[in-house]
Amino acid sequence: MTAREKLLAEAAKRILITDGAFGTEIQNCKLTEADYAGTLGLTKDQKGNNDILALTKPEVPEAIHRAYFAAGADIAETNTFSANRISQADYAAEHLVREINVESAKLARKVADEFEALDGRPRFVAGAIGPTNKTLSLSPDVNDPGFREIDWDTLVDVYKEQAVALVEGGADFILVETVFDTLNAKAAIMAVKQLEAELGREVPIMLSMTLTDLSGRNLSGHTVEAFWHAVRHAKPVTVGLNCSFGATQLRPHVKALSEIADTLIMVYPNAGLPNELGAYDEMPETTAGLVAEWARAGQVNVLGGCCGSTPAHIAAIAEAASALPPRQLPVLERVTRLAGLEPFIMAA
């Protein structure tokens, strides 16, 4: 059974649970720069380079994976959000991208397999790929709208380097998350498709968009419906939303996406909105109650948490979702669906 088939079989039985935030959990460990840097001898300060911990302090991400699985998670996201050549250049660690991703995936795979062996319930590893700090759609120079810091082929190559290493380390899926630029996501899709051609097998993709304002658009201006039309050709095993806001603000957009996407819906919001100090105050029971509303409405297949969420949040979400049925995939009319910034369906 392929990873896609295995996930779909489990998702037909129940609402699945993905894990919670890594960044805020790592911050809670109060690590020093020396903890991050280890003995790698890198020339720049490594504090805040969460991805490098797979090499310098692997017991930290391993313990976080373990805590989320113990809380009820079915899916572990690798600690590799910024483990790409572009983002790691800020830390002079771009030459370690392959090693970081391989080791991060191995860590998640080891813990996932341990928990699956305990109770026989399948556990999955999603190789997390963040958006980088570059955008293909927008110019960073207000005086030169045509300028781009990066081109398509370069970004495809950056994403492919990361995807290759994540699959080598044992990831079941490639999760392209926090998509603020739809064109960046399409470059990641191209990278995975190239990898599939080389491997001679499917590497299932998960896609997760992030909204930048309450109108329901990402930074490149696409609505959730337009985003889906732009990426549905990739046949992702899940599509959904993460980060952005808390569950309250995401409600209408989850509903809209659930009605048009003929694949699994995965949503993992922040634990509410940050306070004036940038911390998240929403209690686990509150988050769980809010996302359970989506489940009761038949709108989701996978639930979890993003910024500010903890193992306690994931445990509460798992408990709230345990007795609720999973969303049924809609059967859609076969028509031509296109996207500008808005969705467009061509009349029959």
mmCIF file of C-alpha atoms in Angstrom:
data_model
loop_
_atom_site.group_PDB
_atom_site.id
_atom_site.type_symbol
_atom_site.label_atom_id
_atom_site.label_comp_id
_atom_site.label_asym_id
_atom_site.label_seq_id
_atom_site.Cartn_x
_atom_site.Cartn_y
_atom_site.Cartn_z
ATOM 1 C CA MET A 1 0.000 0.000 0.000
ATOM 2 C CA THR A 2 1.379 3.415 -0.975
ATOM 3 C CA ALA A 3 1.614 6.313 1.475
ATOM 4 C CA ARG A 4 -1.335 8.014 -0.252
ATOM 5 C CA GLU A 5 -3.480 4.863 -0.061
ATOM 6 C CA LYS A 6 -2.563 4.326 3.579
ATOM 7 C CA LEU A 7 -3.441 7.906 4.540
ATOM 8 C CA LEU A 8 -6.734 7.826 2.629
ATOM 9 C CA ALA A 9 -7.679 4.553 4.300
ATOM 10 C CA GLU A 10 -7.107 6.025 7.753
ATOM 11 C CA ALA A 11 -8.843 9.295 6.851
ATOM 12 C CA ALA A 12 -11.933 7.356 5.799
ATOM 13 C CA LYS A 13 -12.256 6.041 9.359
ATOM 14 C CA ARG A 14 -11.740 9.179 11.419
ATOM 15 C CA ILE A 15 -10.489 12.729 11.568
ATOM 16 C CA LEU A 16 -6.706 12.560 11.620
ATOM 17 C CA ILE A 17 -4.472 14.721 13.785
ATOM 18 C CA THR A 18 -1.308 16.478 12.691
ATOM 19 C CA ASP A 19 1.105 17.977 15.188
ATOM 20 C CA GLY A 20 1.514 21.494 16.558
ATOM 21 C CA ALA A 21 4.059 24.283 16.536
ATOM 22 C CA PHE A 22 7.774 23.584 16.539
ATOM 23 C CA GLY A 23 9.158 27.118 16.762
ATOM 24 C CA THR A 24 7.397 28.104 19.956
ATOM 25 C CA GLU A 25 8.155 24.739 21.543
ATOM 26 C CA ILE A 26 11.849 25.171 20.745
ATOM 27 C CA GLN A 27 11.753 28.702 22.179
ATOM 28 C CA ASN A 28 10.431 27.232 25.407
ATOM 29 C CA CYS A 29 13.631 25.183 25.682
ATOM 30 C CA LYS A 30 15.615 28.421 26.248
ATOM 31 C CA LEU A 31 18.549 27.266 24.133
ATOM 32 C CA THR A 32 21.736 29.297 23.915
ATOM 33 C CA GLU A 33 23.631 30.149 20.742
ATOM 34 C CA ALA A 34 26.148 27.451 21.658
ATOM 35 C CA ASP A 35 23.329 24.894 21.753
ATOM 36 C CA TYR A 36 22.325 25.802 18.220
ATOM 37 C CA ALA A 37 25.875 26.053 16.875
ATOM 38 C CA GLY A 38 27.231 22.837 18.328
ATOM 39 C CA THR A 39 30.628 21.905 16.940
ATOM 40 C CA LEU A 40 29.885 22.729 13.295
ATOM 41 C CA GLY A 41 32.199 25.749 13.271
ATOM 42 C CA LEU A 42 29.848 27.955 11.283
ATOM 43 C CA THR A 43 30.846 31.578 10.772
ATOM 44 C CA LYS A 44 27.516 33.208 11.717
ATOM 45 C CA ASP A 45 25.434 33.300 14.888
ATOM 46 C CA GLN A 46 23.090 30.283 14.837
ATOM 47 C CA LYS A 47 20.605 31.329 17.520
ATOM 48 C CA GLY A 48 17.109 30.914 16.093
ATOM 49 C CA ASN A 49 18.185 28.471 13.399
ATOM 50 C CA ASN A 50 15.714 25.832 14.562
ATOM 51 C CA ASP A 51 16.381 23.518 11.628
ATOM 52 C CA ILE A 52 20.062 23.059 12.497
ATOM 53 C CA LEU A 53 19.131 21.347 15.774
ATOM 54 C CA ALA A 54 18.764 18.088 13.851
ATOM 55 C CA LEU A 55 22.564 18.133 13.665
ATOM 56 C CA THR A 56 23.601 19.937 16.838
ATOM 57 C CA LYS A 57 20.968 19.015 19.442
ATOM 58 C CA PRO A 58 18.713 16.314 17.946
ATOM 59 C CA GLU A 59 17.256 15.382 21.320
ATOM 60 C CA VAL A 60 15.241 18.652 21.219
ATOM 61 C CA PRO A 61 13.223 18.011 18.022
ATOM 62 C CA GLU A 62 13.002 14.319 18.913
ATOM 63 C CA ALA A 63 11.410 15.145 22.275
ATOM 64 C CA ILE A 64 8.930 17.486 20.573
ATOM 65 C CA HIS A 65 7.941 14.787 18.062
ATOM 66 C CA ARG A 66 7.508 12.367 20.932
ATOM 67 C CA ALA A 67 5.313 14.793 22.876
ATOM 68 C CA TYR A 68 3.016 15.396 19.900
ATOM 69 C CA PHE A 69 2.620 11.699 19.138
ATOM 70 C CA ALA A 70 1.903 11.036 22.798
ATOM 71 C CA ALA A 71 -0.774 13.758 22.601
ATOM 72 C CA GLY A 72 -2.521 11.857 19.810
ATOM 73 C CA ALA A 73 -0.950 13.027 16.557
ATOM 74 C CA ASP A 74 -1.087 10.786 13.496
ATOM 75 C CA ILE A 75 1.240 12.961 11.412
ATOM 76 C CA ALA A 76 4.626 14.437 12.299
ATOM 77 C CA GLU A 77 5.850 17.443 10.350
ATOM 78 C CA THR A 78 9.628 17.533 10.080
ATOM 79 C CA ASN A 79 11.456 20.427 11.709
ATOM 80 C CA THR A 80 12.603 21.748 8.320
ATOM 81 C CA PHE A 81 10.505 24.855 7.650
ATOM 82 C CA SER A 82 13.602 26.909 6.744
ATOM 83 C CA ALA A 83 15.931 24.064 5.796
ATOM 84 C CA ASN A 84 16.505 25.331 2.279
ATOM 85 C CA ARG A 85 19.478 26.913 0.569
ATOM 86 C CA ILE A 86 17.947 30.418 0.530
ATOM 87 C CA SER A 87 16.961 30.574 4.197
ATOM 88 C CA GLN A 88 20.073 28.790 5.469
ATOM 89 C CA ALA A 89 22.274 31.312 3.680
ATOM 90 C CA ASP A 90 21.310 33.747 6.462
ATOM 91 C CA TYR A 91 23.245 31.451 8.808
ATOM 92 C CA ALA A 92 26.068 30.540 6.399
ATOM 93 C CA ALA A 93 24.772 26.971 6.585
ATOM 94 C CA GLU A 94 23.513 26.442 3.041
ATOM 95 C CA HIS A 95 26.071 23.650 2.496
ATOM 96 C CA LEU A 96 24.307 21.645 5.234
ATOM 97 C CA VAL A 97 20.832 21.653 3.653
ATOM 98 C CA ARG A 98 20.894 18.033 2.536
ATOM 99 C CA GLU A 99 22.212 16.776 5.880
ATOM 100 C CA ILE A 100 19.697 18.820 7.902
ATOM 101 C CA ASN A 101 16.746 17.492 5.915
ATOM 102 C CA VAL A 102 17.886 13.871 5.887
ATOM 103 C CA GLU A 103 18.514 13.860 9.618
ATOM 104 C CA SER A 104 15.283 15.712 10.432
ATOM 105 C CA ALA A 105 13.242 13.209 8.423
ATOM 106 C CA LYS A 106 15.057 10.298 10.064
ATOM 107 C CA LEU A 107 14.240 11.705 13.507
ATOM 108 C CA ALA A 108 10.542 12.042 12.728
ATOM 109 C CA ARG A 109 10.468 8.621 11.044
ATOM 110 C CA LYS A 110 12.092 6.932 14.039
ATOM 111 C CA VAL A 111 9.591 8.328 16.522
ATOM 112 C CA ALA A 112 6.638 7.706 14.185
ATOM 113 C CA ASP A 113 7.643 4.076 13.764
ATOM 114 C CA GLU A 114 8.085 3.655 17.525
ATOM 115 C CA PHE A 115 4.540 4.858 18.207
ATOM 116 C CA GLU A 116 3.084 2.796 15.377
ATOM 117 C CA ALA A 117 4.773 -0.297 16.791
ATOM 118 C CA LEU A 118 3.164 0.327 20.190
ATOM 119 C CA ASP A 119 -0.466 0.235 19.061
ATOM 120 C CA GLY A 120 -0.484 -0.655 15.363
ATOM 121 C CA ARG A 121 -2.054 2.671 14.362
ATOM 122 C CA PRO A 122 -0.328 4.083 11.289
ATOM 123 C CA ARG A 123 1.795 7.187 11.833
ATOM 124 C CA PHE A 124 2.988 9.386 8.994
ATOM 125 C CA VAL A 125 5.854 11.798 8.333
ATOM 126 C CA ALA A 126 5.274 14.962 6.319
ATOM 127 C CA GLY A 127 8.453 16.578 5.053
ATOM 128 C CA ALA A 128 7.830 20.274 5.739
ATOM 129 C CA ILE A 129 8.915 22.818 3.143
ATOM 130 C CA GLY A 130 8.396 26.482 3.963
ATOM 131 C CA PRO A 131 7.963 29.276 1.412
ATOM 132 C CA THR A 132 11.532 30.689 1.737
ATOM 133 C CA ASN A 133 11.934 34.425 2.233
ATOM 134 C CA LYS A 134 11.742 35.161 -1.514
ATOM 135 C CA THR A 135 8.693 35.601 -3.728
ATOM 136 C CA LEU A 136 8.301 34.904 -7.434
ATOM 137 C CA SER A 137 5.163 37.012 -7.819
ATOM 138 C CA LEU A 138 6.145 40.304 -6.237
ATOM 139 C CA SER A 139 8.957 42.809 -6.429
ATOM 140 C CA PRO A 140 10.701 43.805 -3.186
ATOM 141 C CA ASP A 141 11.510 47.165 -4.840
ATOM 142 C CA VAL A 142 8.553 49.563 -5.003
ATOM 143 C CA ASN A 143 10.403 51.564 -7.661
ATOM 144 C CA ASP A 144 10.877 48.549 -9.949
ATOM 145 C CA PRO A 145 7.738 46.375 -10.121
ATOM 146 C CA GLY A 146 9.356 44.040 -12.642
ATOM 147 C CA PHE A 147 12.329 43.166 -10.424
ATOM 148 C CA ARG A 148 12.538 39.729 -8.825
ATOM 149 C CA GLU A 149 15.124 38.531 -6.304
ATOM 150 C CA ILE A 150 14.904 34.993 -7.651
ATOM 151 C CA ASP A 151 13.804 33.228 -10.821
ATOM 152 C CA TRP A 152 11.594 30.184 -11.358
ATOM 153 C CA ASP A 153 14.326 27.681 -12.242
ATOM 154 C CA THR A 154 16.419 28.617 -9.218
ATOM 155 C CA LEU A 155 13.494 28.213 -6.821
ATOM 156 C CA VAL A 156 12.507 24.871 -8.351
ATOM 157 C CA ASP A 157 16.078 23.693 -7.795
ATOM 158 C CA VAL A 158 16.048 24.957 -4.182
ATOM 159 C CA TYR A 159 12.825 23.095 -3.436
ATOM 160 C CA LYS A 160 13.991 19.950 -5.188
ATOM 161 C CA GLU A 161 17.202 19.806 -3.153
ATOM 162 C CA GLN A 162 15.118 19.843 0.017
ATOM 163 C CA ALA A 163 12.495 17.373 -1.222
ATOM 164 C CA VAL A 164 15.122 14.857 -2.336
ATOM 165 C CA ALA A 165 16.725 14.887 1.123
ATOM 166 C CA LEU A 166 13.407 14.637 2.984
ATOM 167 C CA VAL A 167 12.336 11.597 0.981
ATOM 168 C CA GLU A 168 15.770 10.041 1.463
ATOM 169 C CA GLY A 169 15.340 10.477 5.214
ATOM 170 C CA GLY A 170 11.987 8.698 5.236
ATOM 171 C CA ALA A 171 9.245 11.304 4.705
ATOM 172 C CA ASP A 172 5.959 9.904 3.362
ATOM 173 C CA PHE A 173 4.762 13.219 1.930
ATOM 174 C CA ILE A 174 6.133 16.607 0.965
ATOM 175 C CA LEU A 175 4.169 19.306 2.814
ATOM 176 C CA VAL A 176 4.412 22.670 1.044
ATOM 177 C CA GLU A 177 3.152 24.866 3.848
ATOM 178 C CA THR A 178 2.449 28.488 4.735
ATOM 179 C CA VAL A 179 2.039 29.317 1.047
ATOM 180 C CA PHE A 180 1.978 33.116 0.807
ATOM 181 C CA ASP A 181 2.802 33.131 -2.927
ATOM 182 C CA THR A 182 0.914 30.739 -5.187
ATOM 183 C CA LEU A 183 3.713 30.821 -7.774
ATOM 184 C CA ASN A 184 6.205 29.671 -5.137
ATOM 185 C CA ALA A 185 3.893 26.739 -4.417
ATOM 186 C CA LYS A 186 3.768 25.875 -8.112
ATOM 187 C CA ALA A 187 7.583 25.854 -8.170
ATOM 188 C CA ALA A 188 7.554 23.406 -5.249
ATOM 189 C CA ILE A 189 5.050 21.235 -7.106
ATOM 190 C CA MET A 190 7.322 21.218 -10.160
ATOM 191 C CA ALA A 191 10.260 20.190 -7.965
ATOM 192 C CA VAL A 192 8.334 17.248 -6.527
ATOM 193 C CA LYS A 193 7.145 16.195 -9.984
ATOM 194 C CA GLN A 194 10.752 16.159 -11.167
ATOM 195 C CA LEU A 195 11.676 14.040 -8.171
ATOM 196 C CA GLU A 196 8.827 11.623 -8.928
ATOM 197 C CA ALA A 197 10.124 11.193 -12.484
ATOM 198 C CA GLU A 198 13.588 10.377 -11.184
ATOM 199 C CA LEU A 199 12.337 7.927 -8.536
ATOM 200 C CA GLY A 200 9.757 6.309 -10.786
ATOM 201 C CA ARG A 201 7.074 6.553 -8.109
ATOM 202 C CA GLU A 202 4.664 9.019 -6.597
ATOM 203 C CA VAL A 203 5.778 11.401 -3.861
ATOM 204 C CA PRO A 204 2.432 12.655 -2.501
ATOM 205 C CA ILE A 205 2.126 16.394 -1.969
ATOM 206 C CA MET A 206 0.302 18.232 0.796
ATOM 207 C CA LEU A 207 -0.430 21.929 0.200
ATOM 208 C CA SER A 208 -1.251 24.492 2.867
ATOM 209 C CA MET A 209 -2.020 28.132 2.130
ATOM 210 C CA THR A 210 -1.662 31.022 4.556
ATOM 211 C CA LEU A 211 -3.889 34.094 4.471
ATOM 212 C CA THR A 212 -2.431 37.555 4.968
ATOM 213 C CA ASP A 213 -5.647 39.438 5.691
ATOM 214 C CA LEU A 214 -9.248 38.812 6.678
ATOM 215 C CA SER A 215 -10.447 39.089 3.071
ATOM 216 C CA GLY A 216 -9.129 35.562 2.615
ATOM 217 C CA ARG A 217 -6.220 36.179 0.237
ATOM 218 C CA ASN A 218 -2.565 35.247 0.370
ATOM 219 C CA LEU A 219 0.231 37.739 -0.295
ATOM 220 C CA SER A 220 0.101 37.146 -4.054
ATOM 221 C CA GLY A 221 -3.582 38.094 -3.934
ATOM 222 C CA HIS A 222 -5.282 34.742 -4.488
ATOM 223 C CA THR A 223 -8.475 33.740 -2.708
ATOM 224 C CA VAL A 224 -8.661 30.211 -1.330
ATOM 225 C CA GLU A 225 -10.856 29.196 -4.272
ATOM 226 C CA ALA A 226 -8.405 30.637 -6.816
ATOM 227 C CA PHE A 227 -5.501 28.975 -5.014
ATOM 228 C CA TRP A 228 -7.212 25.596 -5.278
ATOM 229 C CA HIS A 229 -7.907 26.066 -8.985
ATOM 230 C CA ALA A 230 -4.228 26.970 -9.490
ATOM 231 C CA VAL A 231 -2.833 23.860 -7.785
ATOM 232 C CA ARG A 232 -5.476 21.139 -8.143
ATOM 233 C CA HIS A 233 -3.617 19.669 -11.151
ATOM 234 C CA ALA A 234 -0.977 18.442 -8.683
ATOM 235 C CA LYS A 235 -3.571 16.091 -7.139
ATOM 236 C CA PRO A 236 -2.412 16.849 -3.565
ATOM 237 C CA VAL A 237 -3.387 14.290 -0.949
ATOM 238 C CA THR A 238 -4.381 17.200 1.318
ATOM 239 C CA VAL A 239 -5.016 20.880 0.798
ATOM 240 C CA GLY A 240 -5.814 23.427 3.451
ATOM 241 C CA LEU A 241 -4.834 26.388 5.554
ATOM 242 C CA ASN A 242 -2.295 26.972 8.290
ATOM 243 C CA CYS A 243 -0.896 29.791 10.395
ATOM 244 C CA SER A 244 -2.585 33.055 9.319
ATOM 245 C CA PHE A 245 -4.934 33.658 12.241
ATOM 246 C CA GLY A 246 -6.787 31.714 14.857
ATOM 247 C CA ALA A 247 -9.619 29.322 14.099
ATOM 248 C CA THR A 248 -12.304 32.004 14.489
ATOM 249 C CA GLN A 249 -10.956 34.086 11.612
ATOM 250 C CA LEU A 250 -10.412 31.062 9.358
ATOM 251 C CA ARG A 251 -13.979 29.730 9.660
ATOM 252 C CA PRO A 252 -15.468 31.083 6.387
ATOM 253 C CA HIS A 253 -12.382 30.173 4.382
ATOM 254 C CA VAL A 254 -12.321 26.584 5.651
ATOM 255 C CA LYS A 255 -15.967 26.281 4.625
ATOM 256 C CA ALA A 256 -15.284 27.672 1.158
ATOM 257 C CA LEU A 257 -12.350 25.356 0.512
ATOM 258 C CA SER A 258 -14.118 22.279 1.861
ATOM 259 C CA GLU A 259 -16.925 22.728 -0.662
ATOM 260 C CA ILE A 260 -14.727 22.806 -3.763
ATOM 261 C CA ALA A 261 -11.695 20.584 -3.035
ATOM 262 C CA ASP A 262 -12.080 16.929 -3.999
ATOM 263 C CA THR A 263 -9.255 15.873 -1.704
ATOM 264 C CA LEU A 264 -8.636 15.794 2.057
ATOM 265 C CA ILE A 265 -8.830 19.123 3.909
ATOM 266 C CA MET A 266 -6.091 19.735 6.509
ATOM 267 C CA VAL A 267 -6.268 22.848 8.687
ATOM 268 C CA TYR A 268 -3.891 23.811 11.479
ATOM 269 C CA PRO A 269 -4.496 27.346 12.761
ATOM 270 C CA ASN A 270 -2.549 29.409 15.247
ATOM 271 C CA ALA A 271 -3.609 29.241 18.879
ATOM 272 C CA GLY A 272 -5.614 32.429 18.496
ATOM 273 C CA LEU A 273 -4.055 35.801 17.782
ATOM 274 C CA PRO A 274 -0.814 36.898 19.480
ATOM 275 C CA ASN A 275 -0.958 39.339 22.378
ATOM 276 C CA GLU A 276 0.997 42.596 22.523
ATOM 277 C CA LEU A 277 4.123 40.649 23.504
ATOM 278 C CA GLY A 278 3.792 38.226 20.583
ATOM 279 C CA ALA A 279 2.732 35.312 22.794
ATOM 280 C CA TYR A 280 -0.344 33.146 22.307
ATOM 281 C CA ASP A 281 -2.860 33.000 25.132
ATOM 282 C CA GLU A 282 -5.620 30.807 23.681
ATOM 283 C CA MET A 283 -6.164 27.799 25.911
ATOM 284 C CA PRO A 284 -6.153 24.264 24.476
ATOM 285 C CA GLU A 285 -9.842 23.714 25.244
ATOM 286 C CA THR A 286 -10.753 26.916 23.392
ATOM 287 C CA THR A 287 -8.802 25.972 20.261
ATOM 288 C CA ALA A 288 -10.227 22.458 20.360
ATOM 289 C CA GLY A 289 -13.777 23.761 20.682
ATOM 290 C CA LEU A 290 -13.355 26.074 17.713
ATOM 291 C CA VAL A 291 -11.859 23.522 15.307
ATOM 292 C CA ALA A 292 -14.435 20.951 16.419
ATOM 293 C CA GLU A 293 -17.067 23.256 14.906
ATOM 294 C CA TRP A 294 -15.520 22.588 11.493
ATOM 295 C CA ALA A 295 -15.576 18.874 12.180
ATOM 296 C CA ARG A 296 -19.225 18.921 13.217
ATOM 297 C CA ALA A 297 -20.000 20.791 9.997
ATOM 298 C CA GLY A 298 -18.262 18.091 7.942
ATOM 299 C CA GLN A 299 -15.554 20.419 6.666
ATOM 300 C CA VAL A 300 -12.238 18.813 7.696
ATOM 301 C CA ASN A 301 -10.266 15.587 7.494
ATOM 302 C CA VAL A 302 -7.062 16.530 9.346
ATOM 303 C CA LEU A 303 -6.695 18.961 12.257
ATOM 304 C CA GLY A 304 -3.689 20.303 14.128
ATOM 305 C CA GLY A 305 -2.063 23.489 15.341
ATOM 306 C CA CYS A 306 0.387 26.115 14.138
ATOM 307 C CA CYS A 307 2.043 29.020 16.015
ATOM 308 C CA GLY A 308 1.477 28.952 19.758
ATOM 309 C CA SER A 309 -0.012 25.464 19.802
ATOM 310 C CA THR A 310 1.445 22.923 22.231
ATOM 311 C CA PRO A 311 1.104 19.198 22.917
ATOM 312 C CA ALA A 312 -1.755 20.162 25.257
ATOM 313 C CA HIS A 313 -3.537 21.843 22.332
ATOM 314 C CA ILE A 314 -3.057 18.758 20.156
ATOM 315 C CA ALA A 315 -4.323 16.478 22.929
ATOM 316 C CA ALA A 316 -7.427 18.629 23.328
ATOM 317 C CA ILE A 317 -8.034 18.704 19.567
ATOM 318 C CA ALA A 318 -7.588 14.924 19.330
ATOM 319 C CA GLU A 319 -10.071 14.417 22.142
ATOM 320 C CA ALA A 320 -12.625 16.822 20.642
ATOM 321 C CA ALA A 321 -12.380 15.224 17.195
ATOM 322 C CA SER A 322 -12.365 11.603 18.343
ATOM 323 C CA ALA A 323 -16.129 11.117 18.212
ATOM 324 C CA LEU A 324 -16.762 13.232 15.106
ATOM 325 C CA PRO A 325 -16.975 11.805 11.577
ATOM 326 C CA PRO A 326 -14.488 12.814 8.885
ATOM 327 C CA ARG A 327 -15.504 15.017 5.980
ATOM 328 C CA GLN A 328 -16.829 13.249 2.910
ATOM 329 C CA LEU A 329 -15.119 14.271 -0.303
ATOM 330 C CA PRO A 330 -17.458 16.104 -2.681
ATOM 331 C CA VAL A 331 -18.179 14.736 -6.146
ATOM 332 C CA LEU A 332 -17.716 17.692 -8.463
ATOM 333 C CA GLU A 333 -18.998 18.351 -11.941
ATOM 334 C CA ARG A 334 -16.278 17.997 -14.567
ATOM 335 C CA VAL A 335 -15.759 21.537 -15.854
ATOM 336 C CA THR A 336 -12.832 23.806 -16.672
ATOM 337 C CA ARG A 337 -11.707 25.642 -13.546
ATOM 338 C CA LEU A 338 -9.232 28.494 -13.949
ATOM 339 C CA ALA A 339 -7.722 31.107 -11.667
ATOM 340 C CA GLY A 340 -6.605 34.672 -11.808
ATOM 341 C CA LEU A 341 -6.745 36.332 -8.415
ATOM 342 C CA GLU A 342 -10.362 35.120 -8.363
ATOM 343 C CA PRO A 343 -11.633 31.659 -9.358
ATOM 344 C CA PHE A 344 -13.189 31.252 -12.784
ATOM 345 C CA ILE A 345 -15.332 28.342 -13.951
ATOM 346 C CA MET A 346 -15.838 28.126 -17.682
ATOM 347 C CA ALA A 347 -19.512 27.732 -18.596
ATOM 348 C CA ALA A 348 -20.423 24.446 -20.252
#
